[in-house]
Amino acid sequence: PGDWQPTPPAFAAGLFPGWGQVTPFGLLGGAQFRAPAPPPLFTEKYADDYNEVRLLGRIDSLLRPQDRTDVARFYAAPTPVQTWNPIARQVSLAQGMTLSENARVFALLAMAIGDASIAVFETKYHYDFWRPVTAIQGGDLDGNPLTQADPNWLPLITTPAFPGYASGHATVSGAARAVLERAFGKDGHAITLTHTAVPLIVLNYTAWDEITDDVDDARVYGGIHFSFDQEAGPRRGGQVGSYLLRNYLRSPDDLDE
């Protein structure tokens, strides 16, 4: 109980098991910002987050609002790269950034996305923590009296084939947000996101935290992550982004934090 296992429908072997050992662009190594351990299975925190995703993330949940269903389906379609690069292009164009300014910002964004991906996969395979579909279908095995097994439970969106903790999309988004907040400011933007895989869903934002909040909701309401997966991700991603900003491609206008 607690260990990652292949998940339906494909029951595929774990993807990218060596990604956490890739040499980063700027970090000292994949483990530099490893997340602390997820909550033990016997804790109330685990049970609370278990029951949250059991109720809100199941494929036929009657408790999930339509806008959270839309968010879950949208963020299941693009990768973080396909999400954050178009966002940065929109804001850069609106602010009239120069070629040299763009070169620096997009280099930092790519470094942050790359290094955050390495960092989160190091964490994922270090803890090897199970996904909600495995946990909920086998909820009678976790030793927690506050959880209830549902052998027929399935998530709204397909579970990726690798361990859950910490959330990859949340970690990468946290790193991207750190870079873009420094480059463009925290809010006051006009951002529109669409994707050909979900043509009827259009998301509009004015601030970076609105996007990262939706990414967190998408994974819980989509049924593929616990809330503690999402909570750990932005913290680690923010650390990655801040570290790169302090140590690489520094602008003469930057001030040390």
PDB file of C-alpha atoms in Angstrom:
ATOM      1  CA  PRO A   1       0.000   0.000   0.000  1.00  0.00           C
ATOM      2  CA  GLY A   2       1.238   3.440  -0.996  1.00  0.00           C
ATOM      3  CA  ASP A   3       3.578   2.178  -3.732  1.00  0.00           C
ATOM      4  CA  TRP A   4       2.948   3.207  -7.323  1.00  0.00           C
ATOM      5  CA  GLN A   5       1.397   0.568  -9.551  1.00  0.00           C
ATOM      6  CA  PRO A   6       0.481   0.634 -13.264  1.00  0.00           C
ATOM      7  CA  THR A   7      -2.910   2.264 -13.728  1.00  0.00           C
ATOM      8  CA  PRO A   8      -5.929   1.693 -15.982  1.00  0.00           C
ATOM      9  CA  PRO A   9      -6.733   1.617 -18.791  1.00  0.00           C
ATOM     10  CA  ALA A  10      -3.334   0.726 -20.291  1.00  0.00           C
ATOM     11  CA  PHE A  11      -1.556  -0.513 -17.126  1.00  0.00           C
ATOM     12  CA  ALA A  12       1.665   0.675 -18.746  1.00  0.00           C
ATOM     13  CA  ALA A  13       5.080   0.456 -17.098  1.00  0.00           C
ATOM     14  CA  GLY A  14       6.355   3.642 -15.465  1.00  0.00           C
ATOM     15  CA  LEU A  15       7.541   6.259 -17.952  1.00  0.00           C
ATOM     16  CA  PHE A  16      10.706   8.383 -17.654  1.00  0.00           C
ATOM     17  CA  PRO A  17      12.300   6.591 -14.670  1.00  0.00           C
ATOM     18  CA  GLY A  18      15.697   8.161 -15.431  1.00  0.00           C
ATOM     19  CA  TRP A  19      14.508  11.713 -16.023  1.00  0.00           C
ATOM     20  CA  GLY A  20      15.416  12.750 -12.488  1.00  0.00           C
ATOM     21  CA  GLN A  21      19.070  11.875 -13.196  1.00  0.00           C
ATOM     22  CA  VAL A  22      19.382  14.052 -16.297  1.00  0.00           C
ATOM     23  CA  THR A  23      21.985  16.834 -15.938  1.00  0.00           C
ATOM     24  CA  PRO A  24      20.062  20.088 -15.282  1.00  0.00           C
ATOM     25  CA  PHE A  25      20.689  23.419 -16.979  1.00  0.00           C
ATOM     26  CA  GLY A  26      21.258  25.279 -13.729  1.00  0.00           C
ATOM     27  CA  LEU A  27      20.466  23.135 -10.687  1.00  0.00           C
ATOM     28  CA  LEU A  28      23.233  21.252  -8.933  1.00  0.00           C
ATOM     29  CA  GLY A  29      21.278  18.039  -9.462  1.00  0.00           C
ATOM     30  CA  GLY A  30      17.775  16.626  -9.617  1.00  0.00           C
ATOM     31  CA  ALA A  31      17.608  16.120  -5.844  1.00  0.00           C
ATOM     32  CA  GLN A  32      18.529  19.717  -4.951  1.00  0.00           C
ATOM     33  CA  PHE A  33      14.908  20.664  -4.307  1.00  0.00           C
ATOM     34  CA  ARG A  34      13.462  17.248  -3.543  1.00  0.00           C
ATOM     35  CA  ALA A  35      10.058  17.550  -1.882  1.00  0.00           C
ATOM     36  CA  PRO A  36       9.581  16.263   1.674  1.00  0.00           C
ATOM     37  CA  ALA A  37       7.777  12.939   1.994  1.00  0.00           C
ATOM     38  CA  PRO A  38       4.040  12.743   1.294  1.00  0.00           C
ATOM     39  CA  PRO A  39       1.750  12.309   4.313  1.00  0.00           C
ATOM     40  CA  PRO A  40       1.733   8.761   5.749  1.00  0.00           C
ATOM     41  CA  LEU A  41      -1.286   6.664   4.856  1.00  0.00           C
ATOM     42  CA  PHE A  42      -2.517   6.524   8.453  1.00  0.00           C
ATOM     43  CA  THR A  43      -2.811  10.315   8.852  1.00  0.00           C
ATOM     44  CA  GLU A  44      -5.903  12.508   8.803  1.00  0.00           C
ATOM     45  CA  LYS A  45      -4.301  14.680   6.099  1.00  0.00           C
ATOM     46  CA  TYR A  46      -4.015  11.667   3.813  1.00  0.00           C
ATOM     47  CA  ALA A  47      -7.615  10.655   4.510  1.00  0.00           C
ATOM     48  CA  ASP A  48      -8.918  14.190   3.889  1.00  0.00           C
ATOM     49  CA  ASP A  49      -7.190  14.465   0.526  1.00  0.00           C
ATOM     50  CA  TYR A  50      -8.151  10.889  -0.367  1.00  0.00           C
ATOM     51  CA  ASN A  51     -11.830  11.582   0.262  1.00  0.00           C
ATOM     52  CA  GLU A  52     -11.655  14.884  -1.593  1.00  0.00           C
ATOM     53  CA  VAL A  53     -10.419  13.344  -4.826  1.00  0.00           C
ATOM     54  CA  ARG A  54     -12.681  10.298  -4.362  1.00  0.00           C
ATOM     55  CA  LEU A  55     -15.725  12.563  -4.405  1.00  0.00           C
ATOM     56  CA  LEU A  56     -14.639  15.309  -6.823  1.00  0.00           C
ATOM     57  CA  GLY A  57     -12.373  13.456  -9.232  1.00  0.00           C
ATOM     58  CA  ARG A  58     -14.415  10.398 -10.122  1.00  0.00           C
ATOM     59  CA  ILE A  59     -15.480  10.170 -13.752  1.00  0.00           C
ATOM     60  CA  ASP A  60     -19.185  10.555 -12.987  1.00  0.00           C
ATOM     61  CA  SER A  61     -19.005  12.918 -10.005  1.00  0.00           C
ATOM     62  CA  LEU A  62     -22.137  14.965  -9.417  1.00  0.00           C
ATOM     63  CA  LEU A  63     -20.213  17.327  -7.131  1.00  0.00           C
ATOM     64  CA  ARG A  64     -17.796  18.659  -9.754  1.00  0.00           C
ATOM     65  CA  PRO A  65     -18.867  22.028 -11.269  1.00  0.00           C
ATOM     66  CA  GLN A  66     -18.783  22.290 -15.047  1.00  0.00           C
ATOM     67  CA  ASP A  67     -16.040  24.918 -14.991  1.00  0.00           C
ATOM     68  CA  ARG A  68     -13.800  22.541 -12.982  1.00  0.00           C
ATOM     69  CA  THR A  69     -14.571  19.756 -15.449  1.00  0.00           C
ATOM     70  CA  ASP A  70     -13.530  22.108 -18.269  1.00  0.00           C
ATOM     71  CA  VAL A  71     -10.304  23.029 -16.490  1.00  0.00           C
ATOM     72  CA  ALA A  72      -9.467  19.369 -15.857  1.00  0.00           C
ATOM     73  CA  ARG A  73     -10.033  18.415 -19.484  1.00  0.00           C
ATOM     74  CA  PHE A  74      -8.150  21.423 -20.796  1.00  0.00           C
ATOM     75  CA  TYR A  75      -4.961  20.877 -18.786  1.00  0.00           C
ATOM     76  CA  ALA A  76      -4.985  17.175 -19.683  1.00  0.00           C
ATOM     77  CA  ALA A  77      -4.386  18.183 -23.315  1.00  0.00           C
ATOM     78  CA  PRO A  78      -1.241  20.398 -23.519  1.00  0.00           C
ATOM     79  CA  THR A  79       2.141  19.742 -21.954  1.00  0.00           C
ATOM     80  CA  PRO A  80       3.544  22.482 -19.691  1.00  0.00           C
ATOM     81  CA  VAL A  81       5.730  23.639 -22.593  1.00  0.00           C
ATOM     82  CA  GLN A  82       2.653  23.939 -24.804  1.00  0.00           C
ATOM     83  CA  THR A  83       0.948  25.881 -22.023  1.00  0.00           C
ATOM     84  CA  TRP A  84       3.579  28.328 -20.824  1.00  0.00           C
ATOM     85  CA  ASN A  85       5.357  29.303 -24.046  1.00  0.00           C
ATOM     86  CA  PRO A  86       2.169  30.602 -25.716  1.00  0.00           C
ATOM     87  CA  ILE A  87       1.318  32.430 -22.489  1.00  0.00           C
ATOM     88  CA  ALA A  88       4.713  34.134 -22.462  1.00  0.00           C
ATOM     89  CA  ARG A  89       4.396  35.054 -26.145  1.00  0.00           C
ATOM     90  CA  GLN A  90       1.032  36.753 -25.547  1.00  0.00           C
ATOM     91  CA  VAL A  91       2.295  38.852 -22.655  1.00  0.00           C
ATOM     92  CA  SER A  92       5.606  39.664 -24.343  1.00  0.00           C
ATOM     93  CA  LEU A  93       3.778  40.937 -27.406  1.00  0.00           C
ATOM     94  CA  ALA A  94       1.403  43.020 -25.281  1.00  0.00           C
ATOM     95  CA  GLN A  95       4.314  44.608 -23.405  1.00  0.00           C
ATOM     96  CA  GLY A  96       6.400  45.262 -26.522  1.00  0.00           C
ATOM     97  CA  MET A  97       9.462  43.345 -25.373  1.00  0.00           C
ATOM     98  CA  THR A  98      12.582  43.660 -27.510  1.00  0.00           C
ATOM     99  CA  LEU A  99      14.379  40.803 -29.230  1.00  0.00           C
ATOM    100  CA  SER A 100      17.158  40.747 -26.633  1.00  0.00           C
ATOM    101  CA  GLU A 101      14.659  40.929 -23.748  1.00  0.00           C
ATOM    102  CA  ASN A 102      12.714  38.039 -25.243  1.00  0.00           C
ATOM    103  CA  ALA A 103      15.861  36.001 -25.755  1.00  0.00           C
ATOM    104  CA  ARG A 104      16.667  36.220 -22.055  1.00  0.00           C
ATOM    105  CA  VAL A 105      13.111  35.611 -20.798  1.00  0.00           C
ATOM    106  CA  PHE A 106      12.449  32.625 -23.040  1.00  0.00           C
ATOM    107  CA  ALA A 107      15.843  31.115 -22.236  1.00  0.00           C
ATOM    108  CA  LEU A 108      15.100  31.386 -18.508  1.00  0.00           C
ATOM    109  CA  LEU A 109      11.604  29.974 -19.057  1.00  0.00           C
ATOM    110  CA  ALA A 110      13.001  26.972 -20.934  1.00  0.00           C
ATOM    111  CA  MET A 111      15.666  26.402 -18.269  1.00  0.00           C
ATOM    112  CA  ALA A 112      13.034  26.590 -15.524  1.00  0.00           C
ATOM    113  CA  ILE A 113      10.678  24.176 -17.266  1.00  0.00           C
ATOM    114  CA  GLY A 114      13.523  21.763 -17.998  1.00  0.00           C
ATOM    115  CA  ASP A 115      15.060  21.819 -14.528  1.00  0.00           C
ATOM    116  CA  ALA A 116      11.677  21.645 -12.779  1.00  0.00           C
ATOM    117  CA  SER A 117      10.845  18.561 -14.837  1.00  0.00           C
ATOM    118  CA  ILE A 118      14.111  16.924 -13.764  1.00  0.00           C
ATOM    119  CA  ALA A 119      13.522  17.887 -10.139  1.00  0.00           C
ATOM    120  CA  VAL A 120       9.958  16.596  -9.997  1.00  0.00           C
ATOM    121  CA  PHE A 121      10.782  13.265 -11.608  1.00  0.00           C
ATOM    122  CA  GLU A 122      13.605  12.789  -9.125  1.00  0.00           C
ATOM    123  CA  THR A 123      11.018  13.312  -6.388  1.00  0.00           C
ATOM    124  CA  LYS A 124       8.452  11.078  -8.085  1.00  0.00           C
ATOM    125  CA  TYR A 125      10.693   8.045  -8.364  1.00  0.00           C
ATOM    126  CA  HIS A 126      12.314   8.663  -4.987  1.00  0.00           C
ATOM    127  CA  TYR A 127       8.980   8.273  -3.160  1.00  0.00           C
ATOM    128  CA  ASP A 128       7.227   6.098  -5.799  1.00  0.00           C
ATOM    129  CA  PHE A 129       3.801   7.092  -4.414  1.00  0.00           C
ATOM    130  CA  TRP A 130       0.570   5.660  -5.751  1.00  0.00           C
ATOM    131  CA  ARG A 131      -2.082   7.464  -7.748  1.00  0.00           C
ATOM    132  CA  PRO A 132      -5.670   8.047  -6.572  1.00  0.00           C
ATOM    133  CA  VAL A 133      -7.140   5.339  -8.813  1.00  0.00           C
ATOM    134  CA  THR A 134      -4.928   2.691  -7.189  1.00  0.00           C
ATOM    135  CA  ALA A 135      -5.425   4.107  -3.707  1.00  0.00           C
ATOM    136  CA  ILE A 136      -9.201   4.368  -3.946  1.00  0.00           C
ATOM    137  CA  GLN A 137      -9.801   1.009  -5.581  1.00  0.00           C
ATOM    138  CA  GLY A 138      -7.665  -0.520  -2.821  1.00  0.00           C
ATOM    139  CA  GLY A 139      -8.726   1.790  -0.008  1.00  0.00           C
ATOM    140  CA  ASP A 140      -9.317  -1.097   2.380  1.00  0.00           C
ATOM    141  CA  LEU A 141      -5.579  -1.869   2.338  1.00  0.00           C
ATOM    142  CA  ASP A 142      -4.157   1.439   3.568  1.00  0.00           C
ATOM    143  CA  GLY A 143      -4.775   0.899   7.288  1.00  0.00           C
ATOM    144  CA  ASN A 144      -6.669   4.176   7.617  1.00  0.00           C
ATOM    145  CA  PRO A 145     -10.177   3.889   9.139  1.00  0.00           C
ATOM    146  CA  LEU A 146     -11.179   7.201   7.541  1.00  0.00           C
ATOM    147  CA  THR A 147     -10.868   5.920   3.956  1.00  0.00           C
ATOM    148  CA  GLN A 148     -13.390   3.815   2.102  1.00  0.00           C
ATOM    149  CA  ALA A 149     -12.535   1.542  -0.812  1.00  0.00           C
ATOM    150  CA  ASP A 150     -14.385   1.855  -4.122  1.00  0.00           C
ATOM    151  CA  PRO A 151     -13.268  -1.009  -6.414  1.00  0.00           C
ATOM    152  CA  ASN A 152     -15.058   0.518  -9.424  1.00  0.00           C
ATOM    153  CA  TRP A 153     -13.715   4.069  -9.040  1.00  0.00           C
ATOM    154  CA  LEU A 154     -12.197   5.706 -12.131  1.00  0.00           C
ATOM    155  CA  PRO A 155     -10.913   9.279 -12.677  1.00  0.00           C
ATOM    156  CA  LEU A 156     -12.319  11.879 -15.058  1.00  0.00           C
ATOM    157  CA  ILE A 157      -9.087  12.008 -17.085  1.00  0.00           C
ATOM    158  CA  THR A 158      -6.576   9.279 -17.859  1.00  0.00           C
ATOM    159  CA  THR A 159      -3.898   8.809 -15.209  1.00  0.00           C
ATOM    160  CA  PRO A 160      -0.324   9.324 -16.504  1.00  0.00           C
ATOM    161  CA  ALA A 161       1.947   6.293 -16.280  1.00  0.00           C
ATOM    162  CA  PHE A 162       4.327   7.367 -13.515  1.00  0.00           C
ATOM    163  CA  PRO A 163       4.176   8.011  -9.752  1.00  0.00           C
ATOM    164  CA  GLY A 164       1.963  10.806  -8.469  1.00  0.00           C
ATOM    165  CA  TYR A 165       3.926  12.696  -5.822  1.00  0.00           C
ATOM    166  CA  ALA A 166       4.675  15.501  -6.483  1.00  0.00           C
ATOM    167  CA  SER A 167       2.561  16.870  -9.329  1.00  0.00           C
ATOM    168  CA  GLY A 168       4.627  17.413 -12.456  1.00  0.00           C
ATOM    169  CA  HIS A 169       2.382  20.037 -14.032  1.00  0.00           C
ATOM    170  CA  ALA A 170       2.200  21.948 -10.743  1.00  0.00           C
ATOM    171  CA  THR A 171       5.983  21.860 -10.259  1.00  0.00           C
ATOM    172  CA  VAL A 172       6.769  23.006 -13.777  1.00  0.00           C
ATOM    173  CA  SER A 173       4.052  25.659 -13.616  1.00  0.00           C
ATOM    174  CA  GLY A 174       5.481  26.961 -10.342  1.00  0.00           C
ATOM    175  CA  ALA A 175       8.891  27.356 -11.949  1.00  0.00           C
ATOM    176  CA  ALA A 176       7.462  29.047 -15.038  1.00  0.00           C
ATOM    177  CA  ARG A 177       5.398  31.381 -12.886  1.00  0.00           C
ATOM    178  CA  ALA A 178       8.465  32.488 -10.903  1.00  0.00           C
ATOM    179  CA  VAL A 179      10.259  33.473 -14.105  1.00  0.00           C
ATOM    180  CA  LEU A 180       7.304  35.197 -15.755  1.00  0.00           C
ATOM    181  CA  GLU A 181       6.269  37.123 -12.642  1.00  0.00           C
ATOM    182  CA  ARG A 182       9.781  38.555 -12.475  1.00  0.00           C
ATOM    183  CA  ALA A 183       9.808  39.377 -16.191  1.00  0.00           C
ATOM    184  CA  PHE A 184       6.288  40.731 -16.701  1.00  0.00           C
ATOM    185  CA  GLY A 185       4.774  41.503 -13.294  1.00  0.00           C
ATOM    186  CA  LYS A 186       2.281  39.499 -11.258  1.00  0.00           C
ATOM    187  CA  ASP A 187      -0.992  40.599 -12.830  1.00  0.00           C
ATOM    188  CA  GLY A 188      -2.702  42.986 -15.207  1.00  0.00           C
ATOM    189  CA  HIS A 189      -2.312  40.658 -18.182  1.00  0.00           C
ATOM    190  CA  ALA A 190      -4.789  39.479 -20.830  1.00  0.00           C
ATOM    191  CA  ILE A 191      -4.162  35.776 -21.479  1.00  0.00           C
ATOM    192  CA  THR A 192      -6.365  33.456 -23.508  1.00  0.00           C
ATOM    193  CA  LEU A 193      -5.705  29.711 -23.701  1.00  0.00           C
ATOM    194  CA  THR A 194      -7.175  27.294 -26.238  1.00  0.00           C
ATOM    195  CA  HIS A 195      -6.201  23.856 -27.514  1.00  0.00           C
ATOM    196  CA  THR A 196      -7.298  21.914 -30.570  1.00  0.00           C
ATOM    197  CA  ALA A 197      -7.975  18.791 -28.486  1.00  0.00           C
ATOM    198  CA  VAL A 198     -10.697  20.646 -26.536  1.00  0.00           C
ATOM    199  CA  PRO A 199     -11.931  23.251 -29.045  1.00  0.00           C
ATOM    200  CA  LEU A 200     -14.994  24.320 -27.046  1.00  0.00           C
ATOM    201  CA  ILE A 201     -13.003  25.271 -23.932  1.00  0.00           C
ATOM    202  CA  VAL A 202     -11.526  28.786 -23.735  1.00  0.00           C
ATOM    203  CA  LEU A 203      -9.747  29.937 -20.568  1.00  0.00           C
ATOM    204  CA  ASN A 204      -9.073  33.612 -19.812  1.00  0.00           C
ATOM    205  CA  TYR A 205      -6.671  34.935 -17.171  1.00  0.00           C
ATOM    206  CA  THR A 206      -5.259  38.204 -15.892  1.00  0.00           C
ATOM    207  CA  ALA A 207      -2.651  36.907 -13.401  1.00  0.00           C
ATOM    208  CA  TRP A 208      -0.199  34.030 -13.082  1.00  0.00           C
ATOM    209  CA  ASP A 209      -1.684  32.712  -9.838  1.00  0.00           C
ATOM    210  CA  GLU A 210      -5.039  32.252 -11.583  1.00  0.00           C
ATOM    211  CA  ILE A 211      -3.337  29.856 -13.996  1.00  0.00           C
ATOM    212  CA  THR A 212      -1.460  27.883 -11.360  1.00  0.00           C
ATOM    213  CA  ASP A 213      -4.612  27.648  -9.217  1.00  0.00           C
ATOM    214  CA  ASP A 214      -6.462  26.151 -12.183  1.00  0.00           C
ATOM    215  CA  VAL A 215      -3.615  23.701 -12.812  1.00  0.00           C
ATOM    216  CA  ASP A 216      -3.959  22.521  -9.211  1.00  0.00           C
ATOM    217  CA  ASP A 217      -7.732  22.197  -9.478  1.00  0.00           C
ATOM    218  CA  ALA A 218      -7.417  20.406 -12.819  1.00  0.00           C
ATOM    219  CA  ARG A 219      -5.418  17.552 -11.340  1.00  0.00           C
ATOM    220  CA  VAL A 220      -7.650  17.012  -8.285  1.00  0.00           C
ATOM    221  CA  TYR A 221     -10.976  17.455 -10.099  1.00  0.00           C
ATOM    222  CA  GLY A 222      -9.549  15.331 -12.905  1.00  0.00           C
ATOM    223  CA  GLY A 223      -8.951  12.532 -10.406  1.00  0.00           C
ATOM    224  CA  ILE A 224      -5.259  11.974 -11.057  1.00  0.00           C
ATOM    225  CA  HIS A 225      -3.683  13.719  -8.039  1.00  0.00           C
ATOM    226  CA  PHE A 226      -4.244  14.244  -4.344  1.00  0.00           C
ATOM    227  CA  SER A 227      -4.199  17.822  -3.051  1.00  0.00           C
ATOM    228  CA  PHE A 228      -0.910  17.155  -1.264  1.00  0.00           C
ATOM    229  CA  ASP A 229       0.635  16.332  -4.653  1.00  0.00           C
ATOM    230  CA  GLN A 230      -0.436  19.771  -5.825  1.00  0.00           C
ATOM    231  CA  GLU A 231       0.694  21.550  -2.677  1.00  0.00           C
ATOM    232  CA  ALA A 232       4.210  20.148  -2.946  1.00  0.00           C
ATOM    233  CA  GLY A 233       4.580  20.956  -6.640  1.00  0.00           C
ATOM    234  CA  PRO A 234       4.410  24.778  -6.708  1.00  0.00           C
ATOM    235  CA  ARG A 235       6.725  25.081  -3.699  1.00  0.00           C
ATOM    236  CA  ARG A 236       9.439  23.054  -5.408  1.00  0.00           C
ATOM    237  CA  GLY A 237       8.840  24.704  -8.768  1.00  0.00           C
ATOM    238  CA  GLY A 238       9.056  28.149  -7.214  1.00  0.00           C
ATOM    239  CA  GLN A 239      12.357  27.200  -5.602  1.00  0.00           C
ATOM    240  CA  VAL A 240      13.717  26.041  -8.957  1.00  0.00           C
ATOM    241  CA  GLY A 241      12.632  29.219 -10.745  1.00  0.00           C
ATOM    242  CA  SER A 242      13.962  31.502  -8.023  1.00  0.00           C
ATOM    243  CA  TYR A 243      17.302  29.697  -7.933  1.00  0.00           C
ATOM    244  CA  LEU A 244      17.766  30.116 -11.690  1.00  0.00           C
ATOM    245  CA  LEU A 245      16.791  33.783 -11.547  1.00  0.00           C
ATOM    246  CA  ARG A 246      19.362  34.419  -8.810  1.00  0.00           C
ATOM    247  CA  ASN A 247      22.192  32.600 -10.526  1.00  0.00           C
ATOM    248  CA  TYR A 248      21.790  32.657 -14.325  1.00  0.00           C
ATOM    249  CA  LEU A 249      21.248  35.181 -17.143  1.00  0.00           C
ATOM    250  CA  ARG A 250      20.931  38.005 -14.662  1.00  0.00           C
ATOM    251  CA  SER A 251      19.798  41.401 -15.921  1.00  0.00           C
ATOM    252  CA  PRO A 252      21.649  44.531 -14.786  1.00  0.00           C
ATOM    253  CA  ASP A 253      18.332  45.660 -13.323  1.00  0.00           C
ATOM    254  CA  ASP A 254      17.906  42.567 -11.151  1.00  0.00           C
ATOM    255  CA  LEU A 255      18.203  42.923  -7.392  1.00  0.00           C
ATOM    256  CA  ASP A 256      19.253  40.130  -5.085  1.00  0.00           C
ATOM    257  CA  GLU A 257      16.417  38.743  -3.003  1.00  0.00           C
TER     258      GLU A 257
END
